Amino acid sequence: MATRSLNDPRRQVKVGTERVYDVANTEFPGNYPGEDHSWNLKKFRKDLKVEIQRLSRRSVEFDLVGVDASIANAFRRILIAEVPTIAIEHVYVWNNTSVIHDEVLAQRLGLVPLDVDPSQMEYHNGVATDRNTLVFRLQVACERRKGAAREETDPEKLYKNSNVLAKHLTWVPQGEQESFFADHPPKPTNDNILLAKLRPGQEIEIELHAIKGQGNEHAKWSPVGTASYRLLPNIQIHRPIPPPLAEKFQKCFSPGVISVDPTTKEVKVADPRRETMSREVLRHPEFEGMVSLSRIRDFFLFKIETESAYPPERLFTEAVTVFRDKVKRLKVAAQALAVEAAQAREGEADADADAAMETD
Amino acid sequence: MMTRISSQFEKTRKVSGPRALQPSQWGMLCPSDTPEGEACGLVKNLALMTHITTDVEEEPIMRLAFMLGLEDVCLATGAEMYDHNNFMVHVNGMIIGLTRTPLHFVAKLRKLRRAGRISEFVSVYINHHHRAVYIACDGGRICRPLIIVERGQSLVTAEHVVLLRAGKMTFDAFLKLGLVEYLDVNEENDSRIALYERDIVFSGPGRTTHLEIEPFTILGAVAGLIPYPHHNQSPRNTYQCAMGKQAIGAIAYNQLNRIDTLLYLLVYPQKPMVKTRTIELVGYESLPAGQNATVAVMSYSGYDIEDALILNKSSLDRGYGRCQVMRKNVTMIRKYPNGTYDRLADAPQEENGGVQKRYDIIQPDGIAGVGERVDPGDIYVNKQTPTNANDNTAGMDGSVVASYRNTPMSYKSPVAGYIDKVLLTETENDNTLVKVLIRQTRRPELGDKFSSRHGQKGVCGLIVNQEDMPFNDQGVCPDSIMNPHGFPSRMTVGKMIELISGKAGVLTGKLRYGTAFGGSKVEDMSKLLMEHGFSYSGKDMLTSGITGESLEAFVFFGPIYYQVQHMVMDKMHARARGPRATLTRQPTEGRSRDGGLRLGEMERDCLIGYGATQLLLERLMISSDKFEVCACETCGLMGYNGWCPYCKTSQKVAKLTIPYAAKLLFQELMAMNVMPRMVLEDV
């Protein structure tokens, strides 16, 4: 579907031994005489390609082809910092006799990802209501387990609740929340996050308030483990690799990138996607001039990892929604500015007219 | 660990001799660990294996010497003593006898020592210039263990090492078997020590007698924490030795049960990715002081000039560099001679039945509850003192307590803390002591000081959101960004190798070694990087988090062990108005007394040079200690209220403004029978 060849030099970010060349896109209006690079929906539609490569429960990998780096980066930034999630913000410690201090425990609790669809909640505006705050309780006490062997050293077997885990967080429904969240009660996405360790006689009793927030305020509200992209590697072999060097050539790349024909020792690029750009070929003088490395400027191999309430495939569309909201806001502001400017111009014209009248 | 040694030599003298590194200090004292400046080379630290001897009884050794065929010096004539073939034998500097066969005598004594018949810390050596044999068994000599070499063969063999590794043999067993022995500096002079087994000389006058155990042990416990110190410029290692001692981290297993005056702790300390043998030996891994930060060596934003660091905000959110400060606050509940005593009181009630905000954490026993938050100005021990505490005329039965006045402990720090612990105890004279430990948890902020293990310190210049940070192909963002200008002039190659080894360690899931004169080889590490799809050089292709385009340069990227050194919160200080010293009425000095910032002599010179007279007047007098005096134009002395008590007149008394310090000087001179007179003239 990609209309342009990967070997088009204008699409390539060239990778040299000591530096990277042609980092920025040059195809902008007015740069190449006689070429029209103004934005055009039809062309954009034709070039744009989004294709999921791999999807698991916690991550998604997909190709995003045909957009500028700024757009791909905008999505990445929004994913990290602006897609809202729910996280614990207020911690009310009633009792904590464990070795871990209140503030440290509170920080750890904040980082626990919660399985609550953020679209079902509002932002906290200073007043806690059942629409913007979820209440959790953490009440754990450690006790000796009766009948443990005398020489036992494993705390799991010796004591009850020696580890306080995320699954110990219990949701306390407030107001209408009971029915509202009936089919999907709020809980941590992962039950086995270690929060604290206890020994007999120690206990923790805490009330926690979770609210909606964004990753740019605190990393705990970031929905992604990481969201990032890399450019598609492109390996161009200019001259045939001498058969005795084929194996060595293959070893200069990540496994599976280069295929060597077992009989003819002919070298072919099998799967450039797997290349991690170690630039090892460029280090060996025997391969000089035989190969050039580059990456495709508008071919983004996106990867999103998440541990949040969002399924990974939904995250990108969420980011698009946030992006569109931002664009909308910008559009409104720009229009308001245009109206203002027009009014100012009219005012000036009136004033001029008035002045002209007066001179008459 | 007690390793500090300080020389008696005068610190202020600027001579190089006593400060220089002496060849005899090899292996005994750490060549890197010495302070900079005044005490440089005079204060030193012991090397890793150094031992300091204690006194060993002389008598048995003297008896043994005589049994080995020594002739008593009391029976010798002058001719015998001065005979060129006779060697005198001294024990701790005292002549005891003569021998004709010193080599034989010394060899026999050493044999006995190696067999364990005499203490291993007795040293025997020949001084051919003095034609004497010295035996030393006094305390305070520094010595170190070495492997004994006999007939060109190290006595410690591979089998011994296997047994040692398996824990079936100990170092003491080696000593007992005569495989290793302690040598002091003098006996070292009498020995030939090979550094490595390959250097052993088999025969001839230069025959090897001993073998070094491990070359890295010439460094001390502090310098031993530096990875790849043999690749660094030597002053950097010295700087690191001074700095490593200030790093915040874990101090002891009981650190949360102790009540120290001031305790700095790291919330999440990590063991270093690149460790050394010394780190394992001194147990640094169990009580570490630092964290493995992913560092990108690149320029970013301009807020990283002059060694400043850029930190990733999300890393801080997740707990990177988080510190705790615990401060002890003590107050005594005293009993006074007149029978009265201090008391702790609950919070005073307001008229409406409530409690003032600053008393709200006080519990009925008059002390704040454990776990409560203490805001600035809050009272955490509500102590009251009787008003007549020092009045001894009152009845001795203690029944006459007139009234109490509040002498509470209030929280001074500008940032809120939490009550960590309260301890009630008693002093020797039965006064109750209240100790309150207050804890603060701090996340790194602008201006906090960080350092790597290579004498490279820097303050945090900017905290950047994660989305603005550059990232590599795997999506990894750095925890901090370091400016590459820190490298060329410092020549801390060890830091670069630490990064490469650390990165290889991360990729293979193993800790790597950066032991001095050894450690993981760069070549192997680069190979590992390559095998895992990274560039052999440790340089990655990064993407800018701001533009989304690839960076034009490859960036040196990987983990480096970083330590938190100081926090600005404890350092920053400014004042507009504030306390003044009573004597001179000038602003007080120093942060602890909320002092002013001094416009010193050199600054004064600048203002004079510039001609800013009014500014000078303001800085040196008006804003400092201006004082109005009445001076008599006739006698030139100071009066008061427009009256000159010397001339007994109020005519010709002028009012003028002078620094209070000047007035004080005049009066002090007058007290010494010197009469300063002011000559007043109209300008």
PDB file of N, CA and C in Angstrom, chain A residues 13 15-20 23-25 69-70 73 76-77 80-81 99 101-104 107-108 111 216-219 226 228-231 251 276-280 283 295, chain B residues 256 267-268 313-314 317-319 322 324 326 371 418 420 439 441 465-468 471 473-475 530 533-536 539-541 543 545-552 554:
ATOM      1  N   VAL A  13      16.355   8.441   6.882  1.00  0.00           N
ATOM      2  CA  VAL A  13      17.234   9.069   7.866  1.00  0.00           C
ATOM      3  C   VAL A  13      18.495   8.228   7.817  1.00  0.00           C
ATOM      4  N   VAL A  15      22.028   6.576   8.598  1.00  0.00           N
ATOM      5  CA  VAL A  15      22.770   6.245   9.805  1.00  0.00           C
ATOM      6  C   VAL A  15      24.226   6.028   9.423  1.00  0.00           C
ATOM      7  N   GLY A  16      25.084   6.905   9.914  1.00  0.00           N
ATOM      8  CA  GLY A  16      26.509   6.796   9.613  1.00  0.00           C
ATOM      9  C   GLY A  16      27.248   6.138  10.754  1.00  0.00           C
ATOM     10  N   THR A  17      28.582   6.119  10.650  1.00  0.00           N
ATOM     11  CA  THR A  17      29.360   5.501  11.733  1.00  0.00           C
ATOM     12  C   THR A  17      29.330   6.359  12.978  1.00  0.00           C
ATOM     13  N   GLU A  18      29.449   7.664  12.798  1.00  0.00           N
ATOM     14  CA  GLU A  18      29.568   8.532  13.965  1.00  0.00           C
ATOM     15  C   GLU A  18      28.355   9.422  14.185  1.00  0.00           C
ATOM     16  N   ARG A  19      27.480   9.515  13.209  1.00  0.00           N
ATOM     17  CA  ARG A  19      26.319  10.391  13.395  1.00  0.00           C
ATOM     18  C   ARG A  19      25.178  10.001  12.474  1.00  0.00           C
ATOM     19  N   VAL A  20      24.075  10.685  12.679  1.00  0.00           N
ATOM     20  CA  VAL A  20      22.869  10.424  11.899  1.00  0.00           C
ATOM     21  C   VAL A  20      22.689  11.612  10.947  1.00  0.00           C
ATOM     22  N   VAL A  23      18.011  14.127   9.345  1.00  0.00           N
ATOM     23  CA  VAL A  23      17.078  13.805  10.400  1.00  0.00           C
ATOM     24  C   VAL A  23      15.694  14.386  10.120  1.00  0.00           C
ATOM     25  N   ALA A  24      15.684  15.593   9.551  1.00  0.00           N
ATOM     26  CA  ALA A  24      14.405  16.291   9.401  1.00  0.00           C
ATOM     27  C   ALA A  24      13.817  16.056   8.012  1.00  0.00           C
ATOM     28  N   ASN A  25      12.511  16.121   7.956  1.00  0.00           N
ATOM     29  CA  ASN A  25      11.800  15.971   6.701  1.00  0.00           C
ATOM     30  C   ASN A  25      12.031  17.218   5.843  1.00  0.00           C
ATOM     31  N   ALA A  69       6.913  13.128  11.853  1.00  0.00           N
ATOM     32  CA  ALA A  69       7.412  12.791  13.188  1.00  0.00           C
ATOM     33  C   ALA A  69       6.669  13.574  14.263  1.00  0.00           C
ATOM     34  N   SER A  70       6.304  14.812  13.944  1.00  0.00           N
ATOM     35  CA  SER A  70       5.651  15.629  14.960  1.00  0.00           C
ATOM     36  C   SER A  70       4.309  15.031  15.367  1.00  0.00           C
ATOM     37  N   ASN A  73       4.944  11.815  17.355  1.00  0.00           N
ATOM     38  CA  ASN A  73       5.454  12.200  18.669  1.00  0.00           C
ATOM     39  C   ASN A  73       4.340  12.777  19.534  1.00  0.00           C
ATOM     40  N   ARG A  76       2.606   9.996  21.060  1.00  0.00           N
ATOM     41  CA  ARG A  76       3.432   9.387  22.105  1.00  0.00           C
ATOM     42  C   ARG A  76       3.376  10.221  23.377  1.00  0.00           C
ATOM     43  N   ARG A  77       3.505  11.530  23.206  1.00  0.00           N
ATOM     44  CA  ARG A  77       3.501  12.426  24.370  1.00  0.00           C
ATOM     45  C   ARG A  77       2.149  12.395  25.071  1.00  0.00           C
ATOM     46  N   ILE A  80       1.748   9.286  27.140  1.00  0.00           N
ATOM     47  CA  ILE A  80       2.492   9.286  28.395  1.00  0.00           C
ATOM     48  C   ILE A  80       1.868  10.263  29.387  1.00  0.00           C
ATOM     49  N   ALA A  81       1.470  11.418  28.903  1.00  0.00           N
ATOM     50  CA  ALA A  81       1.182  12.496  29.846  1.00  0.00           C
ATOM     51  C   ALA A  81      -0.256  12.963  29.895  1.00  0.00           C
ATOM     52  N   VAL A  99       7.182  -1.394  59.296  1.00  0.00           N
ATOM     53  CA  VAL A  99       8.473  -0.687  59.247  1.00  0.00           C
ATOM     54  C   VAL A  99       8.487   0.385  58.174  1.00  0.00           C
ATOM     55  N   HIS A 101       7.463   3.673  56.316  1.00  0.00           N
ATOM     56  CA  HIS A 101       6.906   4.936  56.808  1.00  0.00           C
ATOM     57  C   HIS A 101       5.667   5.338  56.029  1.00  0.00           C
ATOM     58  N   ASP A 102       4.827   6.131  56.672  1.00  0.00           N
ATOM     59  CA  ASP A 102       3.557   6.547  56.073  1.00  0.00           C
ATOM     60  C   ASP A 102       3.755   7.164  54.688  1.00  0.00           C
ATOM     61  N   GLU A 103       4.706   8.104  54.563  1.00  0.00           N
ATOM     62  CA  GLU A 103       4.864   8.821  53.297  1.00  0.00           C
ATOM     63  C   GLU A 103       5.318   7.877  52.195  1.00  0.00           C
ATOM     64  N   VAL A 104       6.226   6.962  52.567  1.00  0.00           N
ATOM     65  CA  VAL A 104       6.764   6.041  51.573  1.00  0.00           C
ATOM     66  C   VAL A 104       5.665   5.078  51.128  1.00  0.00           C
ATOM     67  N   GLN A 107       3.336   6.827  48.829  1.00  0.00           N
ATOM     68  CA  GLN A 107       3.884   6.950  47.478  1.00  0.00           C
ATOM     69  C   GLN A 107       3.729   5.641  46.715  1.00  0.00           C
ATOM     70  N   ARG A 108       3.994   4.546  47.391  1.00  0.00           N
ATOM     71  CA  ARG A 108       3.860   3.235  46.738  1.00  0.00           C
ATOM     72  C   ARG A 108       2.414   2.969  46.360  1.00  0.00           C
ATOM     73  N   LEU A 111       1.230   4.595  43.201  1.00  0.00           N
ATOM     74  CA  LEU A 111       1.704   4.031  41.936  1.00  0.00           C
ATOM     75  C   LEU A 111       0.968   2.749  41.535  1.00  0.00           C
ATOM     76  N   ASN A 216       1.043  14.104  33.278  1.00  0.00           N
ATOM     77  CA  ASN A 216       1.965  15.240  33.394  1.00  0.00           C
ATOM     78  C   ASN A 216       2.002  15.816  34.797  1.00  0.00           C
ATOM     79  N   GLU A 217       1.006  15.458  35.609  1.00  0.00           N
ATOM     80  CA  GLU A 217       1.054  15.927  36.992  1.00  0.00           C
ATOM     81  C   GLU A 217       1.887  14.980  37.850  1.00  0.00           C
ATOM     82  N   HIS A 218       1.646  13.706  37.691  1.00  0.00           N
ATOM     83  CA  HIS A 218       2.438  12.715  38.422  1.00  0.00           C
ATOM     84  C   HIS A 218       2.445  11.447  37.582  1.00  0.00           C
ATOM     85  N   ALA A 219       3.590  10.761  37.594  1.00  0.00           N
ATOM     86  CA  ALA A 219       3.747   9.572  36.756  1.00  0.00           C
ATOM     87  C   ALA A 219       2.729   8.489  37.079  1.00  0.00           C
ATOM     88  N   THR A 226       5.381   2.238  28.949  1.00  0.00           N
ATOM     89  CA  THR A 226       5.973   3.255  28.097  1.00  0.00           C
ATOM     90  C   THR A 226       5.277   3.192  26.752  1.00  0.00           C
ATOM     91  N   SER A 228       6.313   4.276  22.943  1.00  0.00           N
ATOM     92  CA  SER A 228       7.400   4.852  22.161  1.00  0.00           C
ATOM     93  C   SER A 228       7.377   4.269  20.763  1.00  0.00           C
ATOM     94  N   TYR A 229       8.185   4.844  19.926  1.00  0.00           N
ATOM     95  CA  TYR A 229       8.267   4.334  18.577  1.00  0.00           C
ATOM     96  C   TYR A 229       9.710   4.311  18.146  1.00  0.00           C
ATOM     97  N   ARG A 230       9.976   3.520  17.120  1.00  0.00           N
ATOM     98  CA  ARG A 230      11.275   3.597  16.459  1.00  0.00           C
ATOM     99  C   ARG A 230      10.988   3.610  14.974  1.00  0.00           C
ATOM    100  N   LEU A 231      11.954   4.070  14.207  1.00  0.00           N
ATOM    101  CA  LEU A 231      11.755   4.132  12.762  1.00  0.00           C
ATOM    102  C   LEU A 231      12.147   2.788  12.158  1.00  0.00           C
ATOM    103  N   LYS A 251      26.113 -11.932  11.064  1.00  0.00           N
ATOM    104  CA  LYS A 251      26.270 -11.754  12.501  1.00  0.00           C
ATOM    105  C   LYS A 251      26.313 -10.292  12.914  1.00  0.00           C
ATOM    106  N   THR A 276      18.152  -3.956  15.257  1.00  0.00           N
ATOM    107  CA  THR A 276      18.165  -3.017  16.384  1.00  0.00           C
ATOM    108  C   THR A 276      19.179  -1.895  16.196  1.00  0.00           C
ATOM    109  N   MET A 277      19.734  -1.799  15.010  1.00  0.00           N
ATOM    110  CA  MET A 277      20.672  -0.730  14.670  1.00  0.00           C
ATOM    111  C   MET A 277      21.907  -0.716  15.583  1.00  0.00           C
ATOM    112  N   SER A 278      22.592  -1.855  15.624  1.00  0.00           N
ATOM    113  CA  SER A 278      23.830  -1.864  16.405  1.00  0.00           C
ATOM    114  C   SER A 278      24.970  -1.245  15.601  1.00  0.00           C
ATOM    115  N   ARG A 279      24.760  -1.005  14.333  1.00  0.00           N
ATOM    116  CA  ARG A 279      25.761  -0.370  13.452  1.00  0.00           C
ATOM    117  C   ARG A 279      27.057  -1.159  13.395  1.00  0.00           C
ATOM    118  N   GLU A 280      26.965  -2.455  13.664  1.00  0.00           N
ATOM    119  CA  GLU A 280      28.175  -3.263  13.721  1.00  0.00           C
ATOM    120  C   GLU A 280      28.845  -3.377  12.348  1.00  0.00           C
ATOM    121  N   ARG A 283      31.495  -0.940  11.298  1.00  0.00           N
ATOM    122  CA  ARG A 283      32.755  -0.955  12.024  1.00  0.00           C
ATOM    123  C   ARG A 283      33.813  -1.766  11.287  1.00  0.00           C
ATOM    124  N   ARG A 295      17.028   4.665   8.121  1.00  0.00           N
ATOM    125  CA  ARG A 295      15.724   4.356   8.716  1.00  0.00           C
ATOM    126  C   ARG A 295      14.689   5.177   7.959  1.00  0.00           C
TER     127      ARG A 295
ATOM    128  N   LEU B 256      16.445   2.394  61.616  1.00  0.00           N
ATOM    129  CA  LEU B 256      15.121   2.938  61.917  1.00  0.00           C
ATOM    130  C   LEU B 256      14.784   2.809  63.398  1.00  0.00           C
ATOM    131  N   VAL B 267      15.542   6.327  50.517  1.00  0.00           N
ATOM    132  CA  VAL B 267      14.365   5.461  50.646  1.00  0.00           C
ATOM    133  C   VAL B 267      14.569   4.143  49.901  1.00  0.00           C
ATOM    134  N   TYR B 268      15.069   4.227  48.683  1.00  0.00           N
ATOM    135  CA  TYR B 268      15.275   3.002  47.901  1.00  0.00           C
ATOM    136  C   TYR B 268      16.736   2.859  47.493  1.00  0.00           C
ATOM    137  N   LYS B 313      11.354  13.862  35.639  1.00  0.00           N
ATOM    138  CA  LYS B 313      10.346  14.065  36.681  1.00  0.00           C
ATOM    139  C   LYS B 313       9.642  12.757  37.034  1.00  0.00           C
ATOM    140  N   SER B 314       9.358  11.942  36.016  1.00  0.00           N
ATOM    141  CA  SER B 314       8.668  10.693  36.306  1.00  0.00           C
ATOM    142  C   SER B 314       9.527   9.769  37.165  1.00  0.00           C
ATOM    143  N   ASP B 317       8.984  10.894  40.548  1.00  0.00           N
ATOM    144  CA  ASP B 317       7.666  10.445  41.007  1.00  0.00           C
ATOM    145  C   ASP B 317       7.722   8.992  41.459  1.00  0.00           C
ATOM    146  N   ARG B 318       8.534   8.205  40.773  1.00  0.00           N
ATOM    147  CA  ARG B 318       8.598   6.774  41.070  1.00  0.00           C
ATOM    148  C   ARG B 318       9.569   6.458  42.184  1.00  0.00           C
ATOM    149  N   GLY B 319      10.236   7.475  42.734  1.00  0.00           N
ATOM    150  CA  GLY B 319      11.039   7.234  43.933  1.00  0.00           C
ATOM    151  C   GLY B 319      12.536   7.369  43.762  1.00  0.00           C
ATOM    152  N   ARG B 322      14.888   9.663  46.420  1.00  0.00           N
ATOM    153  CA  ARG B 322      14.073  10.106  47.557  1.00  0.00           C
ATOM    154  C   ARG B 322      14.854   9.909  48.861  1.00  0.00           C
ATOM    155  N   GLN B 324      15.259  10.600  53.250  1.00  0.00           N
ATOM    156  CA  GLN B 324      14.582  10.893  54.506  1.00  0.00           C
ATOM    157  C   GLN B 324      15.566  11.572  55.437  1.00  0.00           C
ATOM    158  N   MET B 326      15.978  12.501  59.432  1.00  0.00           N
ATOM    159  CA  MET B 326      15.421  12.312  60.777  1.00  0.00           C
ATOM    160  C   MET B 326      16.243  13.166  61.727  1.00  0.00           C
ATOM    161  N   GLY B 371       3.414   9.680  64.430  1.00  0.00           N
ATOM    162  CA  GLY B 371       2.739   9.600  63.143  1.00  0.00           C
ATOM    163  C   GLY B 371       2.048  10.883  62.745  1.00  0.00           C
ATOM    164  N   TYR B 418       7.079  14.584  60.116  1.00  0.00           N
ATOM    165  CA  TYR B 418       6.197  13.663  60.831  1.00  0.00           C
ATOM    166  C   TYR B 418       6.898  13.202  62.088  1.00  0.00           C
ATOM    167  N   ASP B 420       8.301  10.690  64.243  1.00  0.00           N
ATOM    168  CA  ASP B 420       8.698   9.320  63.961  1.00  0.00           C
ATOM    169  C   ASP B 420       8.710   8.482  65.231  1.00  0.00           C
ATOM    170  N   ARG B 439      10.693  13.265  61.291  1.00  0.00           N
ATOM    171  CA  ARG B 439      11.137  12.739  59.996  1.00  0.00           C
ATOM    172  C   ARG B 439      10.575  13.567  58.856  1.00  0.00           C
ATOM    173  N   THR B 441      10.412  13.426  54.532  1.00  0.00           N
ATOM    174  CA  THR B 441      10.731  12.671  53.325  1.00  0.00           C
ATOM    175  C   THR B 441      10.782  13.667  52.192  1.00  0.00           C
ATOM    176  N   ASN B 465       9.797  16.746  32.324  1.00  0.00           N
ATOM    177  CA  ASN B 465       8.769  15.722  32.212  1.00  0.00           C
ATOM    178  C   ASN B 465       9.256  14.578  31.337  1.00  0.00           C
ATOM    179  N   GLN B 466       8.740  13.395  31.618  1.00  0.00           N
ATOM    180  CA  GLN B 466       9.216  12.217  30.886  1.00  0.00           C
ATOM    181  C   GLN B 466       9.001  12.356  29.385  1.00  0.00           C
ATOM    182  N   GLU B 467       7.866  12.934  28.976  1.00  0.00           N
ATOM    183  CA  GLU B 467       7.586  12.999  27.539  1.00  0.00           C
ATOM    184  C   GLU B 467       8.558  13.917  26.799  1.00  0.00           C
ATOM    185  N   ASP B 468       9.240  14.806  27.523  1.00  0.00           N
ATOM    186  CA  ASP B 468      10.223  15.684  26.884  1.00  0.00           C
ATOM    187  C   ASP B 468      11.611  15.062  26.832  1.00  0.00           C
ATOM    188  N   PHE B 471      14.449   9.362  24.049  1.00  0.00           N
ATOM    189  CA  PHE B 471      14.252   7.930  24.325  1.00  0.00           C
ATOM    190  C   PHE B 471      14.937   7.106  23.255  1.00  0.00           C
ATOM    191  N   ASP B 473      15.445   3.217  21.117  1.00  0.00           N
ATOM    192  CA  ASP B 473      14.555   2.360  20.328  1.00  0.00           C
ATOM    193  C   ASP B 473      13.652   1.507  21.212  1.00  0.00           C
ATOM    194  N   GLN B 474      14.117   1.179  22.410  1.00  0.00           N
ATOM    195  CA  GLN B 474      13.320   0.350  23.309  1.00  0.00           C
ATOM    196  C   GLN B 474      12.291   1.191  24.069  1.00  0.00           C
ATOM    197  N   GLY B 475      12.375   2.502  23.912  1.00  0.00           N
ATOM    198  CA  GLY B 475      11.450   3.382  24.629  1.00  0.00           C
ATOM    199  C   GLY B 475      11.957   3.784  25.992  1.00  0.00           C
ATOM    200  N   MET B 530      27.162  -5.839  21.796  1.00  0.00           N
ATOM    201  CA  MET B 530      26.935  -6.142  20.388  1.00  0.00           C
ATOM    202  C   MET B 530      26.006  -7.340  20.234  1.00  0.00           C
ATOM    203  N   GLY B 533      22.449  -6.610  20.432  1.00  0.00           N
ATOM    204  CA  GLY B 533      21.887  -5.692  19.452  1.00  0.00           C
ATOM    205  C   GLY B 533      22.163  -4.235  19.722  1.00  0.00           C
ATOM    206  N   PHE B 534      23.154  -3.939  20.569  1.00  0.00           N
ATOM    207  CA  PHE B 534      23.513  -2.547  20.802  1.00  0.00           C
ATOM    208  C   PHE B 534      24.852  -2.264  20.159  1.00  0.00           C
ATOM    209  N   SER B 535      25.155  -0.992  20.010  1.00  0.00           N
ATOM    210  CA  SER B 535      26.442  -0.647  19.446  1.00  0.00           C
ATOM    211  C   SER B 535      27.528  -0.994  20.450  1.00  0.00           C
ATOM    212  N   TYR B 536      28.655  -1.450  19.968  1.00  0.00           N
ATOM    213  CA  TYR B 536      29.751  -1.861  20.854  1.00  0.00           C
ATOM    214  C   TYR B 536      30.219  -0.713  21.723  1.00  0.00           C
ATOM    215  N   LYS B 539      26.918   3.644  22.528  1.00  0.00           N
ATOM    216  CA  LYS B 539      26.178   4.806  22.040  1.00  0.00           C
ATOM    217  C   LYS B 539      24.919   4.359  21.311  1.00  0.00           C
ATOM    218  N   ASP B 540      23.797   4.920  21.707  1.00  0.00           N
ATOM    219  CA  ASP B 540      22.511   4.543  21.128  1.00  0.00           C
ATOM    220  C   ASP B 540      21.985   5.657  20.234  1.00  0.00           C
ATOM    221  N   MET B 541      21.073   5.263  19.372  1.00  0.00           N
ATOM    222  CA  MET B 541      20.404   6.249  18.537  1.00  0.00           C
ATOM    223  C   MET B 541      19.162   6.699  19.291  1.00  0.00           C
ATOM    224  N   THR B 543      15.838   9.385  20.098  1.00  0.00           N
ATOM    225  CA  THR B 543      14.854  10.246  19.464  1.00  0.00           C
ATOM    226  C   THR B 543      14.532  11.367  20.429  1.00  0.00           C
ATOM    227  N   GLY B 545      12.449  13.793  22.510  1.00  0.00           N
ATOM    228  CA  GLY B 545      11.081  13.732  23.003  1.00  0.00           C
ATOM    229  C   GLY B 545      10.303  14.987  22.677  1.00  0.00           C
ATOM    230  N   ILE B 546      10.988  16.023  22.250  1.00  0.00           N
ATOM    231  CA  ILE B 546      10.319  17.292  21.977  1.00  0.00           C
ATOM    232  C   ILE B 546       9.893  17.372  20.520  1.00  0.00           C
ATOM    233  N   THR B 547      10.825  17.107  19.583  1.00  0.00           N
ATOM    234  CA  THR B 547      10.476  17.204  18.167  1.00  0.00           C
ATOM    235  C   THR B 547       9.977  15.879  17.616  1.00  0.00           C
ATOM    236  N   GLY B 548      10.389  14.780  18.228  1.00  0.00           N
ATOM    237  CA  GLY B 548      10.010  13.470  17.717  1.00  0.00           C
ATOM    238  C   GLY B 548      10.932  12.969  16.631  1.00  0.00           C
ATOM    239  N   GLU B 549      11.916  13.781  16.241  1.00  0.00           N
ATOM    240  CA  GLU B 549      12.872  13.342  15.223  1.00  0.00           C
ATOM    241  C   GLU B 549      14.084  12.708  15.888  1.00  0.00           C
ATOM    242  N   SER B 550      14.829  11.916  15.125  1.00  0.00           N
ATOM    243  CA  SER B 550      16.031  11.296  15.673  1.00  0.00           C
ATOM    244  C   SER B 550      17.049  12.377  16.004  1.00  0.00           C
ATOM    245  N   LEU B 551      17.850  12.152  17.027  1.00  0.00           N
ATOM    246  CA  LEU B 551      18.934  13.079  17.327  1.00  0.00           C
ATOM    247  C   LEU B 551      20.048  12.848  16.318  1.00  0.00           C
ATOM    248  N   GLU B 552      20.753  13.926  15.992  1.00  0.00           N
ATOM    249  CA  GLU B 552      21.771  13.798  14.941  1.00  0.00           C
ATOM    250  C   GLU B 552      23.022  13.098  15.421  1.00  0.00           C
ATOM    251  N   PHE B 554      24.862  10.089  17.995  1.00  0.00           N
ATOM    252  CA  PHE B 554      24.615   8.918  18.824  1.00  0.00           C
ATOM    253  C   PHE B 554      24.959   9.303  20.256  1.00  0.00           C
TER     254      PHE B 554
END
